[in-house]
Amino acid sequence: MNISSSLQDYLKFIYEISQQKKYARIKDIARLKKVSMPSATEAMRKLSKLGLIQYHAYEFIQLTEKGENMAHYMFSLQNFLVKFLKEILGIDKEKAESEACKLEHCLESETLERLVLLYQYIISCPKTDKSFIKGFKECIASTVIGSSVSDFCKDCFVKTKFPHYIKNGKLKHILLKDMKPGEHGNIIMIGPDSNIRKKILKKGIFPANKVEMVHVDNKKDLFCINIEGYQTSISKVEATNMEVEIEKET
């Protein structure tokens, strides 16, 4: 059954209250949802019509078996997403809870399954160990100005020595700012500055994007690039924070 994200939230609040009191009241739900009593009442009518709660005006609210099953799933899903965001991605608790609420409403089952498998792989698989997460946390810390992590981690994002070659010398890694007009490549790394990386991502530029250098405005220090068919401009600072893989000239 597909219900709106707002009704899902109401259902979770009823479930949360019911775990403590065995039943819920309109005023408790309205307080948690931060809405007016009439708004909460209207939502209860909708949930009742869907067969998810037992509700009559001015009476206590209880989940039906179907409603409890759905609420339990959503509650467990949110807890898993919070755990994933905190333990794997290093997101702080408050932000993780907020982001999990948004994610749970839009994840397809296949994507969720892959997240679960990734979590299990990182946490439980014998092929990985605690050093994996420790290394990733060092990776995150390396983006913080003044951090004391190793130079190796700081250099990993965008290497200081260019060009360098991989795959038997067939491919070359350069900074995006060093691409020539008409040259094509794939974005490999974005970093190391966290604020600059966020600006780049907001422009819809991500690792693995195909990129073409269109032209360079040396007077304004702007680089006109084509990202997957979309043309945009980036600053020299942004272009210096992207590592690109191109084919070696023959």
CSV table of N, CA and C in Angstrom, one decimal, residues 160-236:
chain,number,residue,atom,x,y,z
A,160,THR,N,49.0,15.9,-5.9
A,160,THR,CA,49.8,17.1,-6.2
A,160,THR,C,50.7,17.0,-7.4
A,161,LYS,N,51.0,15.7,-7.7
A,161,LYS,CA,52.0,15.5,-8.8
A,161,LYS,C,51.2,15.1,-10.1
A,162,PHE,N,51.2,16.0,-11.1
A,162,PHE,CA,50.5,15.7,-12.3
A,162,PHE,C,51.4,16.0,-13.5
A,163,PRO,N,51.2,15.3,-14.7
A,163,PRO,CA,50.2,14.2,-14.8
A,163,PRO,C,50.8,12.9,-14.2
A,164,HIS,N,50.0,11.9,-13.9
A,164,HIS,CA,50.4,10.6,-13.6
A,164,HIS,C,49.6,9.6,-14.4
A,165,TYR,N,50.2,8.4,-14.6
A,165,TYR,CA,49.6,7.5,-15.6
A,165,TYR,C,49.1,6.2,-14.9
A,166,ILE,N,48.1,5.6,-15.4
A,166,ILE,CA,47.6,4.4,-14.8
A,166,ILE,C,47.3,3.4,-16.0
A,167,LYS,N,47.0,2.1,-15.6
A,167,LYS,CA,46.6,1.1,-16.6
A,167,LYS,C,47.7,1.0,-17.7
A,168,ASN,N,48.9,0.7,-17.3
A,168,ASN,CA,50.0,0.5,-18.2
A,168,ASN,C,50.2,1.8,-19.1
A,169,GLY,N,50.0,2.9,-18.5
A,169,GLY,CA,50.3,4.2,-19.2
A,169,GLY,C,49.3,4.6,-20.3
A,170,LYS,N,48.2,3.9,-20.4
A,170,LYS,CA,47.2,4.2,-21.5
A,170,LYS,C,46.3,5.4,-21.1
A,171,LEU,N,46.1,5.6,-19.8
A,171,LEU,CA,45.3,6.6,-19.3
A,171,LEU,C,46.1,7.6,-18.5
A,172,LYS,N,45.7,8.9,-18.5
A,172,LYS,CA,46.5,9.9,-17.8
A,172,LYS,C,45.5,10.7,-16.9
A,173,HIS,N,46.0,11.0,-15.7
A,173,HIS,CA,45.2,11.8,-14.7
A,173,HIS,C,45.8,13.2,-14.7
A,174,ILE,N,44.9,14.2,-14.8
A,174,ILE,CA,45.3,15.6,-14.8
A,174,ILE,C,44.3,16.3,-14.0
A,175,LEU,N,44.6,17.6,-13.6
A,175,LEU,CA,43.6,18.4,-13.0
A,175,LEU,C,42.7,19.0,-14.1
A,176,LEU,N,41.4,19.2,-13.8
A,176,LEU,CA,40.5,19.7,-14.8
A,176,LEU,C,41.0,21.0,-15.4
A,177,LYS,N,41.6,21.8,-14.6
A,177,LYS,CA,42.1,23.1,-15.1
A,177,LYS,C,43.1,23.0,-16.2
A,178,ASP,N,43.7,21.8,-16.3
A,178,ASP,CA,44.8,21.6,-17.3
A,178,ASP,C,44.3,20.9,-18.6
A,179,MET,N,42.9,20.7,-18.6
A,179,MET,CA,42.4,20.1,-19.9
A,179,MET,C,42.4,21.2,-21.0
A,180,LYS,N,42.6,20.7,-22.2
A,180,LYS,CA,42.6,21.6,-23.4
A,180,LYS,C,41.2,21.6,-24.0
A,181,PRO,N,40.9,22.8,-24.6
A,181,PRO,CA,39.6,22.9,-25.3
A,181,PRO,C,39.4,21.7,-26.2
A,182,GLY,N,38.2,21.1,-26.2
A,182,GLY,CA,37.9,19.9,-27.0
A,182,GLY,C,38.3,18.6,-26.4
A,183,GLU,N,39.0,18.6,-25.3
A,183,GLU,CA,39.5,17.4,-24.7
A,183,GLU,C,38.4,16.8,-23.8
A,184,HIS,N,38.3,15.5,-23.9
A,184,HIS,CA,37.2,14.7,-23.1
A,184,HIS,C,37.9,13.9,-22.0
A,185,GLY,N,37.1,13.7,-21.0
A,185,GLY,CA,37.6,12.8,-19.9
A,185,GLY,C,36.5,12.4,-18.9
A,186,ASN,N,36.9,11.7,-17.9
A,186,ASN,CA,35.9,11.3,-16.8
A,186,ASN,C,36.4,11.9,-15.5
A,187,ILE,N,35.5,12.5,-14.7
A,187,ILE,CA,35.9,13.0,-13.4
A,187,ILE,C,36.1,11.8,-12.4
A,188,ILE,N,37.3,11.8,-11.8
A,188,ILE,CA,37.7,10.7,-10.9
A,188,ILE,C,37.5,11.1,-9.4
A,189,MET,N,38.1,12.3,-9.1
A,189,MET,CA,38.0,12.8,-7.7
A,189,MET,C,37.6,14.2,-7.6
A,190,ILE,N,36.9,14.5,-6.6
A,190,ILE,CA,36.5,15.9,-6.2
A,190,ILE,C,37.0,16.2,-4.8
A,191,GLY,N,37.8,17.2,-4.6
A,191,GLY,CA,38.3,17.5,-3.3
A,191,GLY,C,39.5,18.3,-3.5
A,192,PRO,N,40.3,18.6,-2.4
A,192,PRO,CA,40.1,18.1,-1.0
A,192,PRO,C,39.3,19.0,-0.2
A,193,ASP,N,39.1,20.3,-0.6
A,193,ASP,CA,38.4,21.3,0.2
A,193,ASP,C,36.9,21.0,0.3
A,194,SER,N,36.4,20.8,1.5
A,194,SER,CA,35.0,20.4,1.7
A,194,SER,C,34.0,21.4,1.2
A,195,ASN,N,34.2,22.7,1.5
A,195,ASN,CA,33.3,23.7,1.0
A,195,ASN,C,33.3,23.8,-0.5
A,196,ILE,N,34.4,23.7,-1.1
A,196,ILE,CA,34.5,23.8,-2.6
A,196,ILE,C,33.8,22.6,-3.2
A,197,ARG,N,34.0,21.4,-2.6
A,197,ARG,CA,33.4,20.2,-3.1
A,197,ARG,C,31.9,20.3,-3.0
A,198,LYS,N,31.3,20.9,-2.0
A,198,LYS,CA,29.9,21.0,-1.9
A,198,LYS,C,29.4,21.9,-3.0
A,199,LYS,N,30.1,23.0,-3.3
A,199,LYS,CA,29.7,23.9,-4.4
A,199,LYS,C,29.7,23.2,-5.7
A,200,ILE,N,30.7,22.4,-5.9
A,200,ILE,CA,30.8,21.6,-7.2
A,200,ILE,C,29.7,20.6,-7.3
A,201,LEU,N,29.3,19.9,-6.2
A,201,LEU,CA,28.2,18.9,-6.2
A,201,LEU,C,26.9,19.6,-6.5
A,202,LYS,N,26.7,20.8,-5.9
A,202,LYS,CA,25.5,21.6,-6.1
A,202,LYS,C,25.3,21.9,-7.6
A,203,LYS,N,26.4,22.0,-8.4
A,203,LYS,CA,26.3,22.3,-9.8
A,203,LYS,C,25.9,21.0,-10.6
A,204,GLY,N,25.7,19.9,-9.9
A,204,GLY,CA,25.4,18.7,-10.6
A,204,GLY,C,26.6,18.0,-11.2
A,205,ILE,N,27.8,18.2,-10.6
A,205,ILE,CA,29.0,17.6,-11.1
A,205,ILE,C,29.4,16.5,-10.1
A,206,PHE,N,29.5,15.3,-10.5
A,206,PHE,CA,29.8,14.2,-9.6
A,206,PHE,C,31.0,13.3,-10.2
A,207,PRO,N,31.6,12.5,-9.3
A,207,PRO,CA,32.6,11.5,-9.8
A,207,PRO,C,31.9,10.6,-10.9
A,208,ALA,N,32.7,10.2,-11.9
A,208,ALA,CA,32.2,9.4,-13.0
A,208,ALA,C,31.5,10.1,-14.1
A,209,ASN,N,31.2,11.5,-13.9
A,209,ASN,CA,30.7,12.3,-15.0
A,209,ASN,C,31.6,12.4,-16.1
A,210,LYS,N,31.1,12.3,-17.3
A,210,LYS,CA,31.9,12.6,-18.5
A,210,LYS,C,32.0,14.1,-18.7
A,211,VAL,N,33.2,14.6,-19.0
A,211,VAL,CA,33.4,16.1,-19.0
A,211,VAL,C,34.2,16.4,-20.3
A,212,GLU,N,33.8,17.5,-20.9
A,212,GLU,CA,34.5,18.1,-22.0
A,212,GLU,C,34.9,19.5,-21.7
A,213,MET,N,36.1,19.9,-22.0
A,213,MET,CA,36.5,21.3,-21.9
A,213,MET,C,36.1,22.0,-23.1
A,214,VAL,N,35.2,23.0,-23.0
A,214,VAL,CA,34.7,23.8,-24.1
A,214,VAL,C,35.6,25.0,-24.4
A,215,HIS,N,35.8,25.9,-23.4
A,215,HIS,CA,36.8,26.9,-23.6
A,215,HIS,C,37.2,27.5,-22.3
A,216,VAL,N,38.3,28.3,-22.3
A,216,VAL,CA,38.8,28.9,-21.0
A,216,VAL,C,38.8,30.4,-21.2
A,217,ASP,N,38.2,31.1,-20.2
A,217,ASP,CA,38.2,32.5,-20.2
A,217,ASP,C,39.3,32.9,-19.2
A,218,ASN,N,40.5,33.2,-19.7
A,218,ASN,CA,41.7,33.5,-18.9
A,218,ASN,C,41.5,34.8,-18.1
A,219,LYS,N,40.8,35.8,-18.7
A,219,LYS,CA,40.6,37.1,-18.0
A,219,LYS,C,39.7,36.9,-16.8
A,220,LYS,N,38.7,36.1,-16.8
A,220,LYS,CA,37.8,35.9,-15.7
A,220,LYS,C,38.1,34.7,-14.9
A,221,ASP,N,39.2,33.9,-15.3
A,221,ASP,CA,39.5,32.7,-14.7
A,221,ASP,C,38.3,31.7,-14.6
A,222,LEU,N,37.6,31.6,-15.7
A,222,LEU,CA,36.4,30.7,-15.7
A,222,LEU,C,36.6,29.7,-16.8
A,223,PHE,N,36.1,28.5,-16.5
A,223,PHE,CA,36.3,27.3,-17.4
A,223,PHE,C,34.9,26.9,-17.8
A,224,CYS,N,34.6,27.0,-19.1
A,224,CYS,CA,33.3,26.5,-19.6
A,224,CYS,C,33.4,25.0,-20.0
A,225,ILE,N,32.6,24.2,-19.3
A,225,ILE,CA,32.7,22.7,-19.5
A,225,ILE,C,31.4,22.2,-19.9
A,226,ASN,N,31.4,21.0,-20.5
A,226,ASN,CA,30.2,20.3,-20.8
A,226,ASN,C,30.1,19.0,-20.0
A,227,ILE,N,29.1,18.9,-19.1
A,227,ILE,CA,29.0,17.8,-18.2
A,227,ILE,C,27.8,16.9,-18.7
A,228,GLU,N,28.0,15.8,-19.3
A,228,GLU,CA,27.0,14.9,-19.7
A,228,GLU,C,25.9,15.6,-20.6
A,229,GLY,N,26.4,16.5,-21.5
A,229,GLY,CA,25.5,17.2,-22.4
A,229,GLY,C,25.0,18.6,-21.8
A,230,TYR,N,25.4,18.9,-20.6
A,230,TYR,CA,24.9,20.2,-20.0
A,230,TYR,C,26.1,21.1,-19.8
A,231,GLN,N,26.0,22.3,-20.4
A,231,GLN,CA,27.1,23.2,-20.3
A,231,GLN,C,27.0,24.2,-19.1
A,232,THR,N,28.1,24.3,-18.4
A,232,THR,CA,28.2,25.2,-17.3
A,232,THR,C,29.6,25.8,-17.1
A,233,SER,N,29.7,26.8,-16.2
A,233,SER,CA,31.0,27.4,-16.0
A,233,SER,C,31.4,27.1,-14.6
A,234,ILE,N,32.7,26.9,-14.4
A,234,ILE,CA,33.3,26.8,-13.0
A,234,ILE,C,34.5,27.7,-12.9
A,235,SER,N,34.8,28.0,-11.6
A,235,SER,CA,35.9,28.9,-11.3
A,235,SER,C,37.2,28.1,-11.4
A,236,LYS,N,38.3,28.8,-11.4
A,236,LYS,CA,39.7,28.2,-11.4
A,236,LYS,C,39.9,27.4,-10.2
